[in-house]
Short mmCIF file of C-alpha atoms in Angstrom, two decimals:
data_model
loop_
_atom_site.label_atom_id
_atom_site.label_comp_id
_atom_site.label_asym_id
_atom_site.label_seq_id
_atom_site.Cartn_x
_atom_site.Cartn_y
_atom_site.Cartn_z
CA UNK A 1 0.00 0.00 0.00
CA UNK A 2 1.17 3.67 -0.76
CA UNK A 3 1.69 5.60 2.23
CA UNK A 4 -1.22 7.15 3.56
CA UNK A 5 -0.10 10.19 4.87
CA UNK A 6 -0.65 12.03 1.66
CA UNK A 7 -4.04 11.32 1.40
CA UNK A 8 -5.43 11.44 5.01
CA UNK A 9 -8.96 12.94 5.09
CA UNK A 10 -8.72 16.62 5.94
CA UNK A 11 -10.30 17.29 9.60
CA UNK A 12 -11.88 20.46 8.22
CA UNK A 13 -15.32 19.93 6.75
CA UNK A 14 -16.54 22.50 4.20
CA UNK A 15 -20.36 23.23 5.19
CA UNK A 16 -20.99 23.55 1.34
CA UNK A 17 -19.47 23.13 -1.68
CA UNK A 18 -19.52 26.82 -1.52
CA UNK A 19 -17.09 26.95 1.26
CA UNK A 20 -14.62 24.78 -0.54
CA UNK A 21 -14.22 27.27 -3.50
CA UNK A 22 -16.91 25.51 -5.58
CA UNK A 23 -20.53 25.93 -4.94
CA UNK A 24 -23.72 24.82 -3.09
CA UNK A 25 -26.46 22.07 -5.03
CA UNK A 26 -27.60 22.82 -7.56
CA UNK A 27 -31.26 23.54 -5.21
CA UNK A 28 -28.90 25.65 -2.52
CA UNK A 29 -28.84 23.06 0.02
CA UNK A 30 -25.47 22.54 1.47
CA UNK A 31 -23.49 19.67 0.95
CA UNK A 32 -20.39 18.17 3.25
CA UNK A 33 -17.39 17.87 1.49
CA UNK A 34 -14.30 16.20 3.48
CA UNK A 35 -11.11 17.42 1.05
CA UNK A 36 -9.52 14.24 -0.25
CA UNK A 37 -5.37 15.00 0.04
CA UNK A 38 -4.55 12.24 -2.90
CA UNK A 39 -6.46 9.25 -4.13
CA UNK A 40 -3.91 7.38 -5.68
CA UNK A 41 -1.56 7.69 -2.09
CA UNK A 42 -4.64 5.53 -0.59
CA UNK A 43 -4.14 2.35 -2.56
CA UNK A 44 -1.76 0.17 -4.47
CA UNK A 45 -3.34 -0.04 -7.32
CA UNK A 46 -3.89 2.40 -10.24
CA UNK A 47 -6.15 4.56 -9.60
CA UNK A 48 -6.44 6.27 -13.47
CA UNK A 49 -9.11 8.50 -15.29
CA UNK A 50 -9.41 9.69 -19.02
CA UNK A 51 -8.54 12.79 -20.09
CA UNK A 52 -9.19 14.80 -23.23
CA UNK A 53 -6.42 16.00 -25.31
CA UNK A 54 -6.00 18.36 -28.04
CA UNK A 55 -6.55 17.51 -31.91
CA UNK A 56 -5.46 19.51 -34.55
CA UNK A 57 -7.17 22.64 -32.90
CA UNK A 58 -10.59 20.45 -32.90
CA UNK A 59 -10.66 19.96 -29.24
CA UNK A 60 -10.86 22.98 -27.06
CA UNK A 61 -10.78 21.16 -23.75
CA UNK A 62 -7.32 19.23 -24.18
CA UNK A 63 -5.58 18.69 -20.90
CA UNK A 64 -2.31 20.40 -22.05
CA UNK A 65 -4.05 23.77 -22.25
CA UNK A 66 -5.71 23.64 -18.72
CA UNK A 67 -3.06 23.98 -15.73
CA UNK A 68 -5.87 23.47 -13.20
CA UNK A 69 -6.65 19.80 -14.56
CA UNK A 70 -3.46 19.47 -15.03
CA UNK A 71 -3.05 19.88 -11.33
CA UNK A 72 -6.05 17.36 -10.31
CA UNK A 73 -4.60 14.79 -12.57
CA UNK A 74 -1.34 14.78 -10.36
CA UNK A 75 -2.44 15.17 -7.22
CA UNK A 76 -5.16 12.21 -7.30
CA UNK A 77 -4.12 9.77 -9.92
CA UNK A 78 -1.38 7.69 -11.57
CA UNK A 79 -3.13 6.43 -14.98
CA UNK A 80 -4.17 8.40 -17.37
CA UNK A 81 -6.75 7.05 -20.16
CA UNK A 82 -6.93 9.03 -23.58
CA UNK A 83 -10.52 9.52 -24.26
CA UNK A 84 -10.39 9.82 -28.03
CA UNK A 85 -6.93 10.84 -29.48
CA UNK A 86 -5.53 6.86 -29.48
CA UNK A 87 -8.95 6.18 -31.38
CA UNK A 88 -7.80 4.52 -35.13
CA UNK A 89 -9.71 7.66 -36.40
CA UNK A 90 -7.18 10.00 -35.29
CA UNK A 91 -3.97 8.19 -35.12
CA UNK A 92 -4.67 7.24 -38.88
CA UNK A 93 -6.85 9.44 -40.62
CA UNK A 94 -5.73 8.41 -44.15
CA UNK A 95 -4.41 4.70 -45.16
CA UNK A 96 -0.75 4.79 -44.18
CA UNK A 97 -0.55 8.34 -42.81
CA UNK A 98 -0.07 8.46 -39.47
CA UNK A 99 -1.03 11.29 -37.11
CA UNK A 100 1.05 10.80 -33.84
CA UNK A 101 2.11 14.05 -32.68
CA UNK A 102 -1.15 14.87 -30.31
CA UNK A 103 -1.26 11.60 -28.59
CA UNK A 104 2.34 11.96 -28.16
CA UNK A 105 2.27 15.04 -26.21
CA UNK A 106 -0.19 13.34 -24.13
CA UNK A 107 1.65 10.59 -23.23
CA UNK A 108 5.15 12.55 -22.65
CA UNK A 109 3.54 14.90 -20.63
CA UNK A 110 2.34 11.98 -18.64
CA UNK A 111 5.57 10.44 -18.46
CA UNK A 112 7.29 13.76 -17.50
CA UNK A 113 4.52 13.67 -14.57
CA UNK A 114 4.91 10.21 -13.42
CA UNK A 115 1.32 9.40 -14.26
CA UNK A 116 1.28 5.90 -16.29
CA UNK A 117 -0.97 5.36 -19.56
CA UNK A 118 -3.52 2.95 -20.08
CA UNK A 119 -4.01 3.45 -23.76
CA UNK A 120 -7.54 2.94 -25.64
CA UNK A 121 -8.07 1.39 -28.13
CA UNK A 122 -6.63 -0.60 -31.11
CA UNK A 123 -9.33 -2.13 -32.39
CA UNK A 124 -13.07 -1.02 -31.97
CA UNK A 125 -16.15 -0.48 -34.83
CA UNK A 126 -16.12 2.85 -33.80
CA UNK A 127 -14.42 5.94 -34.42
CA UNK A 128 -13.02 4.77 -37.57
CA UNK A 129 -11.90 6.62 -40.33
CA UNK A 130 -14.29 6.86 -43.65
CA UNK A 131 -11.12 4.80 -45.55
CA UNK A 132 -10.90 1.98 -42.87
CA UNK A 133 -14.48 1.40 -42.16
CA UNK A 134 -14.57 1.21 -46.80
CA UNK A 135 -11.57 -0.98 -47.43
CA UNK A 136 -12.22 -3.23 -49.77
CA UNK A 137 -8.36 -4.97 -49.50
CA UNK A 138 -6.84 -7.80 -47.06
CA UNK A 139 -8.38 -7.07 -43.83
CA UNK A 140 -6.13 -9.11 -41.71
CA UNK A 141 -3.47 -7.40 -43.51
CA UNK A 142 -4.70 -3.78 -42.60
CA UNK A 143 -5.25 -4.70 -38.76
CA UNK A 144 -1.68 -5.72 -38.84
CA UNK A 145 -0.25 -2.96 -40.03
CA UNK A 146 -2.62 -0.64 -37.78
CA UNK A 147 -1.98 -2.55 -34.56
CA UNK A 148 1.92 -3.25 -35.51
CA UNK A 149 2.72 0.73 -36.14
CA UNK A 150 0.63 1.92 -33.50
CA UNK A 151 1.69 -0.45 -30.64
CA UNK A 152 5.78 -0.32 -31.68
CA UNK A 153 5.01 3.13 -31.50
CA UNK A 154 3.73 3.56 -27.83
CA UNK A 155 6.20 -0.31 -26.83
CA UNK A 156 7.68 1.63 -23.72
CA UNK A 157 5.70 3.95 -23.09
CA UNK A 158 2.45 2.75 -22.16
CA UNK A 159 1.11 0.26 -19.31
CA UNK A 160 -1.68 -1.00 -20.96
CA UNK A 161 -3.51 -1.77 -24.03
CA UNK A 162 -7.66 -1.91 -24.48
CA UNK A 163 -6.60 -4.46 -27.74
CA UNK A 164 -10.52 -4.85 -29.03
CA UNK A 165 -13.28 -2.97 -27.38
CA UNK A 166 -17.00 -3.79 -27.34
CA UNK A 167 -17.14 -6.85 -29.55
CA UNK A 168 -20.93 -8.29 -28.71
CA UNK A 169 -24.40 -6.88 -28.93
CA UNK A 170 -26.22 -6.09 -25.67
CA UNK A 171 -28.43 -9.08 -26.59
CA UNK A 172 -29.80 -12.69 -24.57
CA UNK A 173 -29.44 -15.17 -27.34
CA UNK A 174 -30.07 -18.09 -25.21
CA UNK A 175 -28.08 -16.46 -22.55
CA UNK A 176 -25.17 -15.16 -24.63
CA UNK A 177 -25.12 -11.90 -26.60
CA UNK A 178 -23.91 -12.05 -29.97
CA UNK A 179 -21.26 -10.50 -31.96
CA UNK A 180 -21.66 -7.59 -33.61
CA UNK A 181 -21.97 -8.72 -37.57
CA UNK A 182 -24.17 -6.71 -39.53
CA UNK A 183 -25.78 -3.27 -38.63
CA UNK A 184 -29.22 -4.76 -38.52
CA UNK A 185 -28.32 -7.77 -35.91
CA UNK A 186 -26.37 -4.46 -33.97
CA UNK A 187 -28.64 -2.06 -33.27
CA UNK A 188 -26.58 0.09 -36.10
CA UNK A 189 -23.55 -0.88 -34.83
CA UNK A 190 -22.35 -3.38 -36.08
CA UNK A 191 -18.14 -4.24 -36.25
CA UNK A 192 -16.94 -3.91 -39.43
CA UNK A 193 -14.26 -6.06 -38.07
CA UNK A 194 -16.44 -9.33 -37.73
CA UNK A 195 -18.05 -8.59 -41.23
CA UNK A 196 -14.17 -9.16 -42.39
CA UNK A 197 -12.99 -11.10 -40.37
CA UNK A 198 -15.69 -13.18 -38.20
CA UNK A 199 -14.64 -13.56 -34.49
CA UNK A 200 -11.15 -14.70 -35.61
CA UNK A 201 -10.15 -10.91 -35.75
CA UNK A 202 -9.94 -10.63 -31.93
CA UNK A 203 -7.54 -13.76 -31.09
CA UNK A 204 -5.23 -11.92 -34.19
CA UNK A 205 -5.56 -8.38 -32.87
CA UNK A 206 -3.91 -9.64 -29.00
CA UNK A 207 -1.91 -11.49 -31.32
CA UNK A 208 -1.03 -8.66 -33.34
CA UNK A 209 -0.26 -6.60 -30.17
CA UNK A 210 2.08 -8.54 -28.14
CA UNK A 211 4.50 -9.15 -31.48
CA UNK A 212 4.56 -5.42 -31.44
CA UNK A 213 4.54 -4.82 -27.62
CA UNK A 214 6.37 -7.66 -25.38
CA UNK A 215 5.33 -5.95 -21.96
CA UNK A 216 1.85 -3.98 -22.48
CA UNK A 217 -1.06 -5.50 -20.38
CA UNK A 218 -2.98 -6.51 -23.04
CA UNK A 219 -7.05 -6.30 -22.16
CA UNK A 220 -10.75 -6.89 -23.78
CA UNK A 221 -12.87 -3.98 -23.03
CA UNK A 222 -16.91 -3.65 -22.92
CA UNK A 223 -19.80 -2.09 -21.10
CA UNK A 224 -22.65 -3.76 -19.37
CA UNK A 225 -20.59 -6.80 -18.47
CA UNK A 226 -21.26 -5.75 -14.61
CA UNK A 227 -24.80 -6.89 -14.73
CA UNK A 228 -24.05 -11.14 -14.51
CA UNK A 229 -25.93 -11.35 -18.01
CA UNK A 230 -25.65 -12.40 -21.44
CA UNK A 231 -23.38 -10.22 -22.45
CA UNK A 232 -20.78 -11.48 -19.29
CA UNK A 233 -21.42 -15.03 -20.57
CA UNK A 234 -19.99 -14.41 -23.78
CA UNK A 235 -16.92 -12.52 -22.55
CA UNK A 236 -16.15 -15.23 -20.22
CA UNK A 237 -16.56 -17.91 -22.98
CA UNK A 238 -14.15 -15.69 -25.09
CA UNK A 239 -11.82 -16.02 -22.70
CA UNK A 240 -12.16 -19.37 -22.67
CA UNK A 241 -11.39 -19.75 -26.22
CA UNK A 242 -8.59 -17.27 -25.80
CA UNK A 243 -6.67 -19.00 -23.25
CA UNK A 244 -6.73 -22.42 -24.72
CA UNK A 245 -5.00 -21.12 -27.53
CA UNK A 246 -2.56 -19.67 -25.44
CA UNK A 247 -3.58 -16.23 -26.93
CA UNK A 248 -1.88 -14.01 -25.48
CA UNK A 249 -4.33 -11.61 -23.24
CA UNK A 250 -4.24 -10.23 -19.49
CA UNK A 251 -7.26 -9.11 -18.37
CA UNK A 252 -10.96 -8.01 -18.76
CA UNK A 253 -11.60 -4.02 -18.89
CA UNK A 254 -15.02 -3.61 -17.14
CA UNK A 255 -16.19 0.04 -18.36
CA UNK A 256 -18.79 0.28 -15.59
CA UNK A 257 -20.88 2.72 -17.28
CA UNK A 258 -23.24 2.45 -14.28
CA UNK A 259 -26.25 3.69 -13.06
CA UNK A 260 -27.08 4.90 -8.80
CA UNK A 261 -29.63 2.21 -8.85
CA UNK A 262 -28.13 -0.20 -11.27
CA UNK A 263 -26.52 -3.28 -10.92
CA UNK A 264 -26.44 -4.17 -7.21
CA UNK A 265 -23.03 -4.12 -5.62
CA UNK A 266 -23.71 -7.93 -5.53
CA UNK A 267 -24.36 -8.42 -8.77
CA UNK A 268 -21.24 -6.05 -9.80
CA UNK A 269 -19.15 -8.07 -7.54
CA UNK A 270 -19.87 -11.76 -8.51
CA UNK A 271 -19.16 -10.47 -11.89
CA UNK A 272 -15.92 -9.20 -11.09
CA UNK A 273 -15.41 -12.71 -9.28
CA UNK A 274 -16.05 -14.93 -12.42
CA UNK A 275 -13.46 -13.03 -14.74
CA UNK A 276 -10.86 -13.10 -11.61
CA UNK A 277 -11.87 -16.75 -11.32
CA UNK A 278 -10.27 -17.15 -15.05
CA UNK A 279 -6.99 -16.23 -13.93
CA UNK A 280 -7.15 -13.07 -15.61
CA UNK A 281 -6.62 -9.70 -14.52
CA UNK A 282 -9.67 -7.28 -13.93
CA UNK A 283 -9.65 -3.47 -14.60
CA UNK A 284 -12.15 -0.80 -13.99
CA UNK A 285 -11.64 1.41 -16.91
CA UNK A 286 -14.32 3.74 -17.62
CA UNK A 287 -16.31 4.30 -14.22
CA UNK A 288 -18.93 6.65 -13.89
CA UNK A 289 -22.72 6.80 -12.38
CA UNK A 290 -26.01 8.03 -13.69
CA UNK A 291 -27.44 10.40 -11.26
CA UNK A 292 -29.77 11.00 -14.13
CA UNK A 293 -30.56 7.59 -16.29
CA UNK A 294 -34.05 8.76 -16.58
CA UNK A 295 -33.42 12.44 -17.38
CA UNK A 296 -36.36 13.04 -14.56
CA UNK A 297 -33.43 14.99 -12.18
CA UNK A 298 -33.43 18.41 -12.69
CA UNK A 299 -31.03 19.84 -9.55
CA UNK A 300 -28.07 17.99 -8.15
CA UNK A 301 -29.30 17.51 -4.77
CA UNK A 302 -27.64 16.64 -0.95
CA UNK A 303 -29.22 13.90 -1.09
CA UNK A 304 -28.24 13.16 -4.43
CA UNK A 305 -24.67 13.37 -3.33
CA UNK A 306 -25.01 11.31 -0.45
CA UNK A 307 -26.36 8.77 -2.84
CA UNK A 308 -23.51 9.02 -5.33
CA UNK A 309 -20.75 8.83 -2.37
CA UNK A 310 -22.48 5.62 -1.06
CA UNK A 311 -22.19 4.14 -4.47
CA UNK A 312 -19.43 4.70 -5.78
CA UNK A 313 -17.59 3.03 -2.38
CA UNK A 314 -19.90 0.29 -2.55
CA UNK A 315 -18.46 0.06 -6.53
CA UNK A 316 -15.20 0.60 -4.83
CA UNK A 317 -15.54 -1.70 -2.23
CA UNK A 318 -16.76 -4.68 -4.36
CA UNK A 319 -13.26 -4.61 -6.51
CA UNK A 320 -11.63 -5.10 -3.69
CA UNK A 321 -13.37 -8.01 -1.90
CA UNK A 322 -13.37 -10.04 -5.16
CA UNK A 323 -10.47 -9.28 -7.01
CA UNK A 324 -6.80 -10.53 -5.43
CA UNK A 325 -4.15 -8.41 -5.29
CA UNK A 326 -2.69 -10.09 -8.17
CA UNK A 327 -4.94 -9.67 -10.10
CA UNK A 328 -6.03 -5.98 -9.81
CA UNK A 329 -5.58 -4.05 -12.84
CA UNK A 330 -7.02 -0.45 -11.04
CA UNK A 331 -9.79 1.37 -11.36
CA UNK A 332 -10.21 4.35 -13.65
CA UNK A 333 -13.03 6.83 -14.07
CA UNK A 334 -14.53 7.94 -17.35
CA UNK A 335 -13.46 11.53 -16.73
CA UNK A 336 -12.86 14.25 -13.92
CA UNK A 337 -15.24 17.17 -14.08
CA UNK A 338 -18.85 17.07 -14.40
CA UNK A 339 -18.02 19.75 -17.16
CA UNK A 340 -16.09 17.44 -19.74
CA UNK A 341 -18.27 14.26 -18.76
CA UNK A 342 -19.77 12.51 -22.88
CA UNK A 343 -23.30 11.26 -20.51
CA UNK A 344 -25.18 14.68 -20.55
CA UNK A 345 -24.42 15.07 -24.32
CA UNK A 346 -25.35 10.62 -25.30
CA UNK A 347 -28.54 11.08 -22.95
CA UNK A 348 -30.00 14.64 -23.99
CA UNK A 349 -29.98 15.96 -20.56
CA UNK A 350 -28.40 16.76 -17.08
CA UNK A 351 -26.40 14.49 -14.95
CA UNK A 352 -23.30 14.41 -12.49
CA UNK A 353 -21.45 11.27 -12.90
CA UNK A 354 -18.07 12.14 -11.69
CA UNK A 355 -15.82 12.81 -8.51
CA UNK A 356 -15.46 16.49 -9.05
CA UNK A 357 -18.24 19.60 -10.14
CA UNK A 358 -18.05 22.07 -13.17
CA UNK A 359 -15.60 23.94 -10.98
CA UNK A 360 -13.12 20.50 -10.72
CA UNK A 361 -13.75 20.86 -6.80
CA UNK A 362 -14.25 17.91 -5.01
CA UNK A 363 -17.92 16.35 -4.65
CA UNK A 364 -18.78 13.73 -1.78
CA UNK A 365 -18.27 11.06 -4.33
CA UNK A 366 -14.71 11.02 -3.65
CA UNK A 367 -14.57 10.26 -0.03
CA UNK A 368 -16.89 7.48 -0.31
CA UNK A 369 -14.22 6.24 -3.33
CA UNK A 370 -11.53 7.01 -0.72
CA UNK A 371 -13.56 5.49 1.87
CA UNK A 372 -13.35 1.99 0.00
CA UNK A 373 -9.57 2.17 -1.23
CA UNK A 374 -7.08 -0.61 -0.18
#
């Protein structure tokens, strides 16, 4: 464990958010807000979150332009997650052309800050460029050279790999969910990668990475895998397959896009449990939690906070109690602020999902997350 006397719990309550620097709910009651010294001095493992960086002047909320997350970053974490820029849409725009230069200054400045990178992701249906998502050429042959530059690029320099992200359909087939094949079996989203390739690509991609990265943690990354469903089922059997053919993967990246009331902490840790039961490693990588599923919320609330704090330590908490040591990969949240959080602009209205406001002060959320840290 990291030493703890960095991130002891401040004696000195705020009475609101106000009184921290930030400000009161969003209906003027006062919320309690113990100041969290350092997250990541609580635990031994990672303790990451994704950050935005700059693209070719597209993105105006890039981390290198904003000294104050900058700041948060350091003090509370040691993983950093790109949210887009590693994306095969922006590290290769064009067929062969490469586009490195703003995912590089990510990672260096991360390096130059002793934060580690969990980078995301090599293979997905999404976020592809126009020519890749078109090719009408050698598939396998394209991956390849996509995985192989990108990963020899990064060999070094990053922790972590999400290899293939989101490869089934959030259906119950007979309690598995499918692959995503075609757009009309995917809800419009279907891989372009199993159309090529059928479920071969994903054993080739790990493949693929390793050859071109002998240390990375190599994962599998999806969403809704918390809930003990059909969608778990066939992520487990995966990994199955993938470790009899000695394919070379660590872990499973739980997202844990989740909701206040949704799954149970039970539920969330039994699922956790049957992945560590594999062997395999298990990562939070994209935590945050609906305040708002149902877009019925209009004010961020006390009691709303309260809520949030209690869940995301019971989140917290079940990581720990089913995951070994061993075999923790860390937990990282989808995102710092409130401000730069993607769920207000997917759902079409308010929420609060993360640790810290608008303001990037601290909400109750993260002393309940504290709270559960090991």
């Amino acid at each position: 464990m990291r030493s703890l006397s960095m991130a002891l719990i401040s004696t000195a309550i705020c009475a609101s958010l106000a009184a921290c620097g930030g400000s009161s709910s969003d209906s003027g009651e006062p919320i309690e807000v113990p100041e969290v010294a350092s997250l990541k001095d609580l635990t031994a493992s990672y303790v990451g979150a994704a950050v935005p960086a700059e693209y070719q002047n597209w993105f105006s909320n890039g981390i290198l332009s904003r000294p104050d997350l900058q700041n948060v970053v350091i003090q509370h974490f040691d993983q950093i997650t790109a949210e887009n820029i590693m994306k095969s849409s922006y590290l290769q725009p064009t067929q062969g052309n490469f586009s490195f230069e703003d995912a590089d200054n990510l990672v260096n400045w991360a390096l130059d800050n002793g934060v580690t990178v969990h980078a995301h992701a090599l293979v997905w249906h999404s976020q592809m460029p126009d020519w890749m998502i078109n090719f009408s050429g050698n598939w396998e042959d394209m991956m390849e050279a996509h995985i192989t530059t990108v990963a020899q690029h990064y060999a070094g320099k990053v922790f972590s790999w999400d290899v293939v992200n989101e490869a089934f359909n959030d259906n119950n087939d007979n309690g598995y969910a499918s692959y995503r094949d075609t757009d009309a079996n995917s809800g419009g989203h279907g891989s372009p990668w199993y159309r090529n390739l059928g479920k071969d690509f994903i054993p080739k991609a790990f493949t693929m990475a390793r050859a071109a990265d002998a240390s990375a943690e190599l994962y599998y990354n999806d969403y809704n895998i918390e809930d003990d469903g059909a969608k778990l089922n066939s992520v487990l059997r995966l990994a199955d397959e993938l470790l009899a053919d000695d394919v070379p993967i660590n872990g499973i990246g739980f997202q844990m896009h989740v909701n206040y009331d949704w799954p149970s902490a039970e539920t969330i840790g039994t699922s956790f449990a049957k992945v560590a039961a594999k062997g395999l490693k298990v990562k939070i990588t994209e935590l945050d939690i609906k305040m708002n599923p149902n877009g019925d919320r209009n004010n961020f609330t006390a009691s709303m906070a309260q809520q949030q704090k209690e869940r995301y330590q019971e989140i917290v908490a079940a990581y720990f109690a089913n995951v070994p040591a061993n075999q923790r990969g860390g937990i990282s949240v989808w995102g710092v602020s409130d401000a730069d959080s993607w769920i207000p602009n997917f759902t079409g209205h308010n929420d609060w999902p993360l640790l810290f406001d608008e303001q990037l002060k601290q909400k109750p959320a993260i002393e309940g997350f504290a709270n559960a840290l090991q």
